[in-house]
Amino acid sequence: MVKLIHTLGDHGDDVNCCAFSISLLATCSLDKTIRLYSLSDFTELPHSPLKFHTYAVHCCCFSPSGHILASCSTDGTTVLWNTQNGQTLAVMEQPSGSPVRICQFSPDSTCVASGAADGTIVLWNAQSYKLYRCGSVKDGSLVACAFSPNGNLLVTGSSCGDLTVWDDKMRCLHSEKAHDLGITCCDFSSQPVSDGEQDLQFFRLASCGQDCQIKIWVVSFTHVLARSTEDQLKFTEDWSEEDVSMWLCAQGLKDLVGIFKKNNIDGKELLNLTKEILADDLKIESLGLRSKLLRKIEELRTKVKSLSSGIPDEFICPITRELMTDPVIASDGYSYEREAMENWISKKKRTSPMTNLVLPSLVLTPNRTLKMAINRWLETHQK
Ligand SMILES: *[C@@H]1O[C@H](CO)[C@@H](O)[C@H](O)[C@H]1NC(C)=O
Ligand SMILES: *[C@@H]1O[C@H](CO)[C@@H](O)[C@H](O)[C@H]1NC(C)=O
């Protein structure tokens, strides 16, 4: 049975999004405002509508506790509001100034993600309101985003149809064309799919597209294991027998867990396994299983190799997330790519992209040491 119990008609233009907390309903609109209603009788709160945005508000969402509301707009900002009194807590400007289409709180409330029309995605620290990390997709606007229930991963969807998985440091772990005509929405199921005794958790993700399709994905966390990917080399070699078991399960090789455990195979030994060892020492009889395992180990070795030559974090510009060629030190003490920082400042921003604090000066000094280090690194890594 479905019965209409109330209709709200306060907005003066298209209503773009709505969100519930335990006690409130928030709505946002092309009319630049956000409205808050009490769930008990759908009366508008005294401090509603919330006015700050200078253009259309695209998306709004509550923090998990419901005390804070985030909203984002064509005006290039993500705003945090105190839901109890309607005051703005923070105005966070997308570094590129691009219209912000989507915002989302992480499950533990520590971060807010803002996805923009130019494909940039920013993770803001929701306590200090500072930019924590920033990434970007090549094509299209970001129009959808969702955190995994454990907060380890963030998934974004673009108007070009790319579904991208990021880790908690905004490193791109995976990206693929999911919907030909663009993604409209994505969300994680809060219930993990558990792999029985192994305690391995997979999460289901659904993506919706303009191709009339809804796709359901399974995202596993074994490669992430809540650790940073920058040390994946060390990390795979440091895998315990338990980590190896989880890896086997994620590869669909659960049947081998027993054998691996019996032989005490850890990460180091896993990377070292050969055809002969599998057949003679581990006595894995099925040729199919041996081949599949070897293929997966080879993939792992390739990944380890490519990650171990990964660009050191300090060589990457915090604004563009790309390797710097002309690093300059700003008065906040951080180094940025000259062009990106000049752009930032020319948009009349006197705040630090990293700290959000006012820059004491707009002078940019070349960071020669860093430039030389980058060049040295390039010589040894570019063939
Ligand atoms: C296995 O590891 C050892 C040292 O850890 C190394 O010397 C050896 O070459 C490795 N074997 C293979 C086949 O990778
Ligand atoms: C140059 O950049 C590096 C890496 O970000 C930083 O550690 C160093 O302090 C910078 N140099 C100066 C003089 O700030």
CSV table of C-alpha atoms and ligand atoms in Angstrom, one decimal:
chain,number,residue,atom,x,y,z
A,1,MET,CA,0.0,0.0,0.0
A,2,VAL,CA,1.2,3.5,-0.8
A,3,LYS,CA,-0.5,6.5,0.5
A,4,LEU,CA,0.6,10.2,0.0
A,5,ILE,CA,0.7,11.9,3.4
A,6,HIS,CA,2.2,15.2,2.6
A,7,THR,CA,3.3,17.5,-0.2
A,8,LEU,CA,5.9,20.3,0.3
A,9,GLY,CA,5.7,23.2,-2.1
A,10,ASP,CA,8.1,25.7,-0.6
A,11,HIS,CA,10.9,25.7,-3.2
A,12,GLY,CA,10.6,28.2,-6.1
A,13,ASP,CA,12.3,26.0,-8.7
A,14,ASP,CA,13.3,22.4,-9.5
A,15,VAL,CA,14.1,20.3,-6.4
A,16,ASN,CA,17.4,18.5,-7.1
A,17,CYS,CA,17.9,16.2,-4.1
A,18,CYS,CA,16.6,15.2,-0.7
A,19,ALA,CA,18.0,13.5,2.3
A,20,PHE,CA,16.8,12.1,5.6
A,21,SER,CA,18.4,12.2,9.1
A,22,ILE,CA,16.8,10.6,12.1
A,23,SER,CA,14.6,13.6,12.7
A,24,LEU,CA,14.9,15.8,9.6
A,25,LEU,CA,14.3,16.0,5.9
A,26,ALA,CA,16.5,18.2,3.8
A,27,THR,CA,15.7,19.3,0.3
A,28,CYS,CA,17.8,21.4,-2.1
A,29,SER,CA,16.9,23.3,-5.2
A,30,LEU,CA,17.7,25.2,-8.3
A,31,ASP,CA,16.4,28.2,-6.3
A,32,LYS,CA,19.8,28.3,-4.4
A,33,THR,CA,18.3,27.3,-1.1
A,34,ILE,CA,18.1,24.2,1.1
A,35,ARG,CA,15.1,23.6,3.3
A,36,LEU,CA,14.8,21.6,6.5
A,37,TYR,CA,11.7,19.9,7.7
A,38,SER,CA,10.9,18.2,10.9
A,39,LEU,CA,9.9,14.6,10.4
A,40,SER,CA,7.3,14.6,13.1
A,41,ASP,CA,4.9,16.9,11.3
A,42,PHE,CA,6.8,18.1,8.2
A,43,THR,CA,6.8,21.7,9.4
A,44,GLU,CA,9.7,23.7,8.2
A,45,LEU,CA,12.4,24.5,10.8
A,46,PRO,CA,12.5,28.2,12.0
A,47,HIS,CA,16.0,28.6,10.5
A,48,SER,CA,15.0,27.2,7.1
A,49,PRO,CA,15.6,28.0,4.3
A,50,LEU,CA,19.4,27.8,4.5
A,51,LYS,CA,20.8,30.5,2.2
A,52,PHE,CA,24.3,30.9,1.2
A,53,HIS,CA,24.8,29.4,-2.3
A,54,THR,CA,24.8,31.8,-5.1
A,55,TYR,CA,23.7,29.3,-7.7
A,56,ALA,CA,21.7,26.0,-7.9
A,57,VAL,CA,22.2,23.5,-5.1
A,58,HIS,CA,22.7,20.1,-6.6
A,59,CYS,CA,23.0,17.7,-3.7
A,60,CYS,CA,22.7,17.6,0.1
A,61,CYS,CA,23.5,14.9,2.6
A,62,PHE,CA,23.6,14.5,6.4
A,63,SER,CA,26.5,13.4,8.4
A,64,PRO,CA,25.8,10.0,9.9
A,65,SER,CA,24.9,11.6,13.3
A,66,GLY,CA,22.6,14.1,11.6
A,67,HIS,CA,24.2,17.1,13.2
A,68,ILE,CA,25.8,18.4,10.1
A,69,LEU,CA,24.4,18.9,6.6
A,70,ALA,CA,26.6,19.2,3.5
A,71,SER,CA,25.4,20.9,0.4
A,72,CYS,CA,27.1,21.6,-2.9
A,73,SER,CA,26.4,23.9,-5.7
A,74,THR,CA,27.2,25.3,-9.2
A,75,ASP,CA,28.9,28.2,-7.3
A,76,GLY,CA,31.9,25.8,-6.8
A,77,THR,CA,31.5,25.3,-3.1
A,78,THR,CA,30.6,22.6,-0.6
A,79,VAL,CA,29.0,24.1,2.5
A,80,LEU,CA,28.7,22.4,5.9
A,81,TRP,CA,25.7,23.5,8.0
A,82,ASN,CA,24.8,23.1,11.6
A,83,THR,CA,21.4,21.5,11.3
A,84,GLN,CA,20.3,22.7,14.8
A,85,ASN,CA,20.7,26.4,14.1
A,86,GLY,CA,21.2,26.7,10.4
A,87,GLN,CA,24.6,28.3,10.7
A,88,THR,CA,27.3,27.7,8.2
A,89,LEU,CA,30.2,25.8,9.7
A,90,ALA,CA,32.5,25.9,6.6
A,91,VAL,CA,32.6,26.9,3.0
A,92,MET,CA,34.9,24.6,1.1
A,93,GLU,CA,35.9,25.8,-2.4
A,94,GLN,CA,36.6,23.2,-5.1
A,95,PRO,CA,40.3,24.0,-6.0
A,96,SER,CA,39.3,24.3,-9.7
A,97,GLY,CA,36.3,26.5,-8.9
A,98,SER,CA,34.2,24.1,-11.0
A,99,PRO,CA,30.5,23.5,-10.2
A,100,VAL,CA,30.2,20.8,-7.5
A,101,ARG,CA,27.6,18.2,-8.4
A,102,ILE,CA,27.8,15.7,-5.7
A,103,CYS,CA,28.8,15.5,-2.0
A,104,GLN,CA,28.9,12.7,0.5
A,105,PHE,CA,30.0,12.1,4.1
A,106,SER,CA,32.3,9.1,4.9
A,107,PRO,CA,30.7,6.6,7.2
A,108,ASP,CA,32.8,7.7,10.2
A,109,SER,CA,32.0,11.4,9.5
A,110,THR,CA,35.7,12.3,9.2
A,111,CYS,CA,35.6,13.2,5.6
A,112,VAL,CA,33.4,14.8,3.0
A,113,ALA,CA,33.9,14.0,-0.7
A,114,SER,CA,33.0,16.6,-3.3
A,115,GLY,CA,32.8,15.7,-7.0
A,116,ALA,CA,32.7,18.4,-9.6
A,117,ALA,CA,31.8,19.1,-13.2
A,118,ASP,CA,35.4,19.1,-14.3
A,119,GLY,CA,36.0,15.6,-13.0
A,120,THR,CA,37.8,16.6,-9.8
A,121,ILE,CA,37.0,14.9,-6.6
A,122,VAL,CA,38.2,16.4,-3.3
A,123,LEU,CA,38.3,14.7,0.1
A,124,TRP,CA,37.8,17.3,2.8
A,125,ASN,CA,38.7,16.8,6.4
A,126,ALA,CA,35.3,17.3,8.1
A,127,GLN,CA,36.8,18.5,11.4
A,128,SER,CA,39.3,21.0,10.1
A,129,TYR,CA,37.5,21.7,6.8
A,130,LYS,CA,40.8,21.5,5.0
A,131,LEU,CA,41.5,19.8,1.8
A,132,TYR,CA,42.9,16.4,2.5
A,133,ARG,CA,43.3,14.8,-0.9
A,134,CYS,CA,42.2,15.5,-4.4
A,135,GLY,CA,41.9,13.4,-7.6
A,136,SER,CA,40.3,13.6,-11.0
A,137,VAL,CA,38.9,11.6,-13.8
A,138,LYS,CA,39.8,12.2,-17.4
A,139,ASP,CA,36.4,12.6,-18.9
A,140,GLY,CA,33.1,14.0,-17.9
A,141,SER,CA,31.5,15.4,-14.7
A,142,LEU,CA,31.4,13.5,-11.5
A,143,VAL,CA,27.7,13.0,-10.8
A,144,ALA,CA,27.7,10.1,-8.4
A,145,CYS,CA,29.8,9.0,-5.4
A,146,ALA,CA,29.5,6.5,-2.6
A,147,PHE,CA,31.8,5.4,0.3
A,148,SER,CA,32.2,1.7,1.1
A,149,PRO,CA,30.5,0.9,4.4
A,150,ASN,CA,33.9,0.5,6.1
A,151,GLY,CA,35.1,3.8,4.7
A,152,ASN,CA,38.1,2.3,3.0
A,153,LEU,CA,37.0,3.0,-0.5
A,154,LEU,CA,35.2,5.7,-2.5
A,155,VAL,CA,33.5,5.0,-5.8
A,156,THR,CA,32.7,7.8,-8.2
A,157,GLY,CA,30.6,7.7,-11.4
A,158,SER,CA,31.0,10.1,-14.3
A,159,SER,CA,28.7,11.6,-16.9
A,160,CYS,CA,30.9,9.7,-19.4
A,161,GLY,CA,30.0,6.4,-17.7
A,162,ASP,CA,33.3,5.7,-15.9
A,163,LEU,CA,33.1,4.0,-12.6
A,164,THR,CA,36.2,4.7,-10.6
A,165,VAL,CA,37.3,3.1,-7.3
A,166,TRP,CA,39.6,5.2,-5.0
A,167,ASP,CA,41.4,4.3,-1.8
A,168,ASP,CA,41.3,6.5,1.3
A,169,LYS,CA,44.4,8.4,0.0
A,170,MET,CA,42.6,9.1,-3.3
A,171,ARG,CA,44.7,6.7,-5.3
A,172,CYS,CA,42.8,5.3,-8.2
A,173,LEU,CA,42.6,1.6,-7.7
A,174,HIS,CA,40.3,0.7,-10.6
A,175,SER,CA,38.4,2.4,-13.4
A,176,GLU,CA,36.2,1.1,-16.1
A,177,LYS,CA,33.5,2.2,-18.5
A,178,ALA,CA,30.4,0.9,-16.7
A,179,HIS,CA,27.5,2.6,-18.6
A,180,ASP,CA,27.8,3.8,-22.2
A,181,LEU,CA,25.8,6.9,-21.9
A,182,GLY,CA,26.8,8.0,-18.4
A,183,ILE,CA,26.3,7.1,-14.8
A,184,THR,CA,23.5,8.7,-12.8
A,185,CYS,CA,23.9,7.2,-9.4
A,186,CYS,CA,25.7,4.6,-7.4
A,187,ASP,CA,25.5,3.1,-3.9
A,188,PHE,CA,27.0,0.4,-1.7
A,189,SER,CA,24.9,-2.1,0.1
A,190,SER,CA,25.6,-1.8,3.8
A,191,GLN,CA,25.5,-5.5,4.2
A,192,PRO,CA,28.8,-7.3,3.4
A,193,VAL,CA,28.7,-10.6,1.6
A,194,SER,CA,30.8,-12.8,3.7
A,195,ASP,CA,32.8,-15.7,2.5
A,196,GLY,CA,31.9,-18.1,5.3
A,197,GLU,CA,34.8,-19.1,7.5
A,198,GLN,CA,37.4,-16.9,5.9
A,199,ASP,CA,35.9,-13.7,7.2
A,200,LEU,CA,36.6,-12.1,3.9
A,201,GLN,CA,34.2,-9.3,3.1
A,202,PHE,CA,32.9,-8.3,-0.3
A,203,PHE,CA,30.6,-5.4,-0.7
A,204,ARG,CA,27.9,-5.0,-3.3
A,205,LEU,CA,27.8,-1.9,-5.3
A,206,ALA,CA,25.0,-0.8,-7.7
A,207,SER,CA,25.5,1.7,-10.5
A,208,CYS,CA,22.7,3.1,-12.6
A,209,GLY,CA,23.1,4.5,-16.1
A,210,GLN,CA,21.5,6.4,-18.9
A,211,ASP,CA,21.8,3.2,-20.9
A,212,CYS,CA,18.7,2.0,-19.0
A,213,GLN,CA,20.8,-0.5,-17.0
A,214,ILE,CA,21.6,-1.1,-13.4
A,215,LYS,CA,24.8,-3.0,-12.8
A,216,ILE,CA,25.6,-4.8,-9.6
A,217,TRP,CA,29.3,-5.1,-8.7
A,218,VAL,CA,31.2,-7.0,-6.1
A,219,VAL,CA,34.1,-5.0,-4.6
A,220,SER,CA,36.6,-6.9,-2.5
A,221,PHE,CA,39.0,-5.2,-0.1
A,222,THR,CA,41.8,-7.8,0.0
A,223,HIS,CA,44.1,-5.7,-2.1
A,224,VAL,CA,43.6,-2.7,0.1
A,225,LEU,CA,43.5,-4.4,3.6
A,226,ALA,CA,43.1,-0.8,4.9
A,227,ARG,CA,46.8,-0.2,4.1
A,228,SER,CA,48.2,2.2,1.7
A,229,THR,CA,49.0,1.0,-1.8
A,230,GLU,CA,52.2,3.0,-2.0
A,231,ASP,CA,54.0,0.2,-0.1
A,232,GLN,CA,52.4,-2.7,-2.0
A,233,LEU,CA,55.8,-4.2,-2.6
A,234,LYS,CA,56.7,-4.3,1.0
A,235,PHE,CA,53.1,-5.1,1.7
A,236,THR,CA,52.8,-8.2,-0.4
A,237,GLU,CA,56.1,-9.5,0.9
A,238,ASP,CA,54.9,-8.8,4.4
A,239,TRP,CA,51.7,-10.7,3.9
A,240,SER,CA,51.0,-13.1,6.7
A,241,GLU,CA,49.6,-16.6,5.9
A,242,GLU,CA,46.3,-15.1,6.8
A,243,ASP,CA,46.6,-12.4,4.2
A,244,VAL,CA,47.6,-15.0,1.6
A,245,SER,CA,44.4,-17.0,2.5
A,246,MET,CA,42.3,-13.9,2.0
A,247,TRP,CA,44.0,-13.2,-1.3
A,248,LEU,CA,43.3,-16.8,-2.5
A,249,CYS,CA,39.6,-16.4,-1.6
A,250,ALA,CA,39.4,-13.1,-3.5
A,251,GLN,CA,40.9,-14.8,-6.6
A,252,GLY,CA,38.3,-17.6,-6.4
A,253,LEU,CA,40.9,-20.1,-5.2
A,254,LYS,CA,39.4,-20.9,-1.9
A,255,ASP,CA,40.0,-24.6,-2.3
A,256,LEU,CA,43.7,-24.0,-2.0
A,257,VAL,CA,43.6,-22.3,1.4
A,258,GLY,CA,44.1,-25.6,3.3
A,259,ILE,CA,47.2,-26.6,1.3
A,260,PHE,CA,48.7,-23.1,1.7
A,261,LYS,CA,48.1,-23.0,5.4
A,262,LYS,CA,49.6,-26.5,5.8
A,263,ASN,CA,52.7,-25.3,4.0
A,264,ASN,CA,52.9,-22.0,5.9
A,265,ILE,CA,53.0,-19.9,2.7
A,266,ASP,CA,53.3,-16.2,3.4
A,267,GLY,CA,53.5,-13.3,1.0
A,268,LYS,CA,57.2,-13.7,0.3
A,269,GLU,CA,56.8,-17.4,-0.6
A,270,LEU,CA,53.7,-16.7,-2.6
A,271,LEU,CA,55.5,-14.4,-5.0
A,272,ASN,CA,58.2,-17.0,-5.3
A,273,LEU,CA,56.0,-20.0,-6.2
A,274,THR,CA,56.8,-21.9,-9.4
A,275,LYS,CA,55.1,-24.5,-11.5
A,276,GLU,CA,57.4,-27.1,-10.1
A,277,ILE,CA,56.8,-26.2,-6.5
A,278,LEU,CA,53.0,-26.2,-7.0
A,279,ALA,CA,53.1,-29.7,-8.5
A,280,ASP,CA,55.9,-31.4,-6.6
A,281,ASP,CA,56.0,-29.8,-3.2
A,282,LEU,CA,52.4,-28.6,-2.7
A,283,LYS,CA,51.0,-31.5,-4.6
A,284,ILE,CA,48.2,-29.5,-6.3
A,285,GLU,CA,47.0,-32.1,-8.7
A,286,SER,CA,44.6,-30.2,-10.9
A,287,LEU,CA,46.4,-28.6,-13.8
A,288,GLY,CA,43.6,-26.1,-14.2
A,289,LEU,CA,44.0,-24.9,-10.7
A,290,ARG,CA,47.8,-24.7,-11.0
A,291,SER,CA,47.5,-22.6,-14.1
A,292,LYS,CA,45.0,-20.3,-12.7
A,293,LEU,CA,47.1,-19.8,-9.5
A,294,LEU,CA,50.2,-19.1,-11.6
A,295,ARG,CA,48.3,-16.6,-13.7
A,296,LYS,CA,47.1,-14.8,-10.5
A,297,ILE,CA,50.6,-14.8,-9.0
A,298,GLU,CA,52.0,-13.4,-12.2
A,299,GLU,CA,49.3,-10.6,-12.1
A,300,LEU,CA,50.3,-9.9,-8.5
A,301,ARG,CA,54.0,-9.7,-9.4
A,302,THR,CA,53.2,-7.3,-12.2
A,303,LYS,CA,51.2,-5.1,-9.9
A,304,VAL,CA,53.9,-5.2,-7.2
A,305,LYS,CA,56.5,-4.2,-9.8
A,306,SER,CA,54.4,-1.3,-11.2
A,307,LEU,CA,53.5,0.0,-7.8
A,308,SER,CA,57.0,-0.2,-6.6
A,309,SER,CA,58.0,2.2,-9.3
A,310,GLY,CA,55.1,4.4,-8.4
A,311,ILE,CA,55.6,8.2,-8.2
A,312,PRO,CA,56.6,9.3,-4.7
A,313,ASP,CA,53.9,11.3,-3.1
A,314,GLU,CA,56.1,14.4,-2.5
A,315,PHE,CA,56.6,14.6,-6.3
A,316,ILE,CA,52.8,15.0,-6.9
A,317,CYS,CA,51.1,18.4,-6.9
A,318,PRO,CA,48.4,18.6,-4.3
A,319,ILE,CA,46.2,20.5,-6.7
A,320,THR,CA,46.6,18.6,-9.9
A,321,ARG,CA,47.6,15.2,-8.4
A,322,GLU,CA,50.1,15.0,-11.2
A,323,LEU,CA,53.9,14.8,-11.3
A,324,MET,CA,55.3,18.3,-10.9
A,325,THR,CA,57.6,19.7,-13.5
A,326,ASP,CA,58.1,23.2,-12.0
A,327,PRO,CA,57.5,22.9,-8.3
A,328,VAL,CA,57.2,26.1,-6.3
A,329,ILE,CA,56.9,26.7,-2.5
A,330,ALA,CA,54.0,28.8,-1.4
A,331,SER,CA,53.9,30.7,1.8
A,332,ASP,CA,52.0,27.9,3.5
A,333,GLY,CA,55.2,25.8,3.2
A,334,TYR,CA,53.7,23.3,0.7
A,335,SER,CA,55.1,22.8,-2.8
A,336,TYR,CA,52.8,23.0,-5.8
A,337,GLU,CA,53.1,22.9,-9.6
A,338,ARG,CA,53.7,26.5,-10.6
A,339,GLU,CA,51.0,26.7,-13.2
A,340,ALA,CA,48.3,25.2,-10.9
A,341,MET,CA,49.2,27.5,-8.0
A,342,GLU,CA,49.3,30.6,-10.2
A,343,ASN,CA,45.9,29.6,-11.5
A,344,TRP,CA,44.6,29.1,-8.0
A,345,ILE,CA,45.8,32.5,-6.9
A,346,SER,CA,44.6,34.2,-10.1
A,347,LYS,CA,41.1,33.1,-9.2
A,348,LYS,CA,41.5,35.6,-6.3
A,349,LYS,CA,42.1,32.9,-3.8
A,350,ARG,CA,44.4,33.9,-1.0
A,351,THR,CA,44.0,30.7,0.8
A,352,SER,CA,46.2,27.6,1.0
A,353,PRO,CA,44.9,24.7,-1.1
A,354,MET,CA,46.2,22.4,1.7
A,355,THR,CA,45.2,24.2,4.9
A,356,ASN,CA,42.5,26.5,3.7
A,357,LEU,CA,44.1,29.3,5.8
A,358,VAL,CA,44.8,32.7,4.4
A,359,LEU,CA,48.3,32.8,2.7
A,360,PRO,CA,50.5,35.3,4.4
A,361,SER,CA,52.0,36.1,1.0
A,362,LEU,CA,51.5,35.2,-2.6
A,363,VAL,CA,55.2,34.8,-3.4
A,364,LEU,CA,56.1,31.5,-5.0
A,365,THR,CA,59.7,30.3,-4.7
A,366,PRO,CA,61.0,27.6,-6.9
A,367,ASN,CA,61.7,24.4,-5.0
A,368,ARG,CA,65.0,23.5,-6.7
A,369,THR,CA,65.8,20.5,-4.5
A,370,LEU,CA,62.5,19.0,-5.3
A,371,LYS,CA,62.8,19.7,-9.0
A,372,MET,CA,66.2,18.0,-9.1
A,373,ALA,CA,64.9,15.0,-7.2
A,374,ILE,CA,62.0,14.7,-9.7
A,375,ASN,CA,64.4,14.9,-12.6
A,376,ARG,CA,66.7,12.3,-11.1
A,377,TRP,CA,63.7,10.0,-10.5
A,378,LEU,CA,62.5,10.5,-14.0
A,379,GLU,CA,65.9,9.5,-15.4
A,380,THR,CA,65.9,6.3,-13.6
A,381,HIS,CA,62.2,5.5,-14.2
A,382,GLN,CA,61.4,6.6,-17.7
A,383,LYS,CA,62.6,4.4,-20.4
B,1,LIG,C1,62.9,-17.0,-4.2
B,1,LIG,O1,63.4,-16.1,-3.2
B,1,LIG,C2,64.8,-16.1,-3.0
B,1,LIG,C3,65.1,-15.2,-1.9
B,1,LIG,O2,64.0,-14.8,-1.2
B,1,LIG,C4,65.5,-15.8,-4.3
B,1,LIG,O3,66.9,-15.8,-4.2
B,1,LIG,C5,65.0,-16.7,-5.4
B,1,LIG,O4,65.6,-16.3,-6.6
B,1,LIG,C6,63.5,-16.7,-5.6
B,1,LIG,N1,63.1,-17.6,-6.5
B,1,LIG,C7,62.3,-17.3,-7.5
B,1,LIG,C8,62.0,-18.4,-8.5
B,1,LIG,O5,61.8,-16.2,-7.7
B,2,LIG,C1,60.8,21.2,-1.4
B,2,LIG,O1,59.8,20.2,-1.4
B,2,LIG,C2,60.1,19.1,-0.6
B,2,LIG,C3,59.0,18.1,-0.8
B,2,LIG,O2,57.7,18.6,-0.7
B,2,LIG,C4,60.0,19.6,0.9
B,2,LIG,O3,60.3,18.5,1.7
B,2,LIG,C5,61.0,20.7,1.1
B,2,LIG,O4,60.9,21.2,2.4
B,2,LIG,C6,60.8,21.8,0.1
B,2,LIG,N1,61.9,22.8,0.2
B,2,LIG,C7,61.7,23.9,0.8
B,2,LIG,C8,62.9,24.8,0.9
B,2,LIG,O5,60.6,24.2,1.3
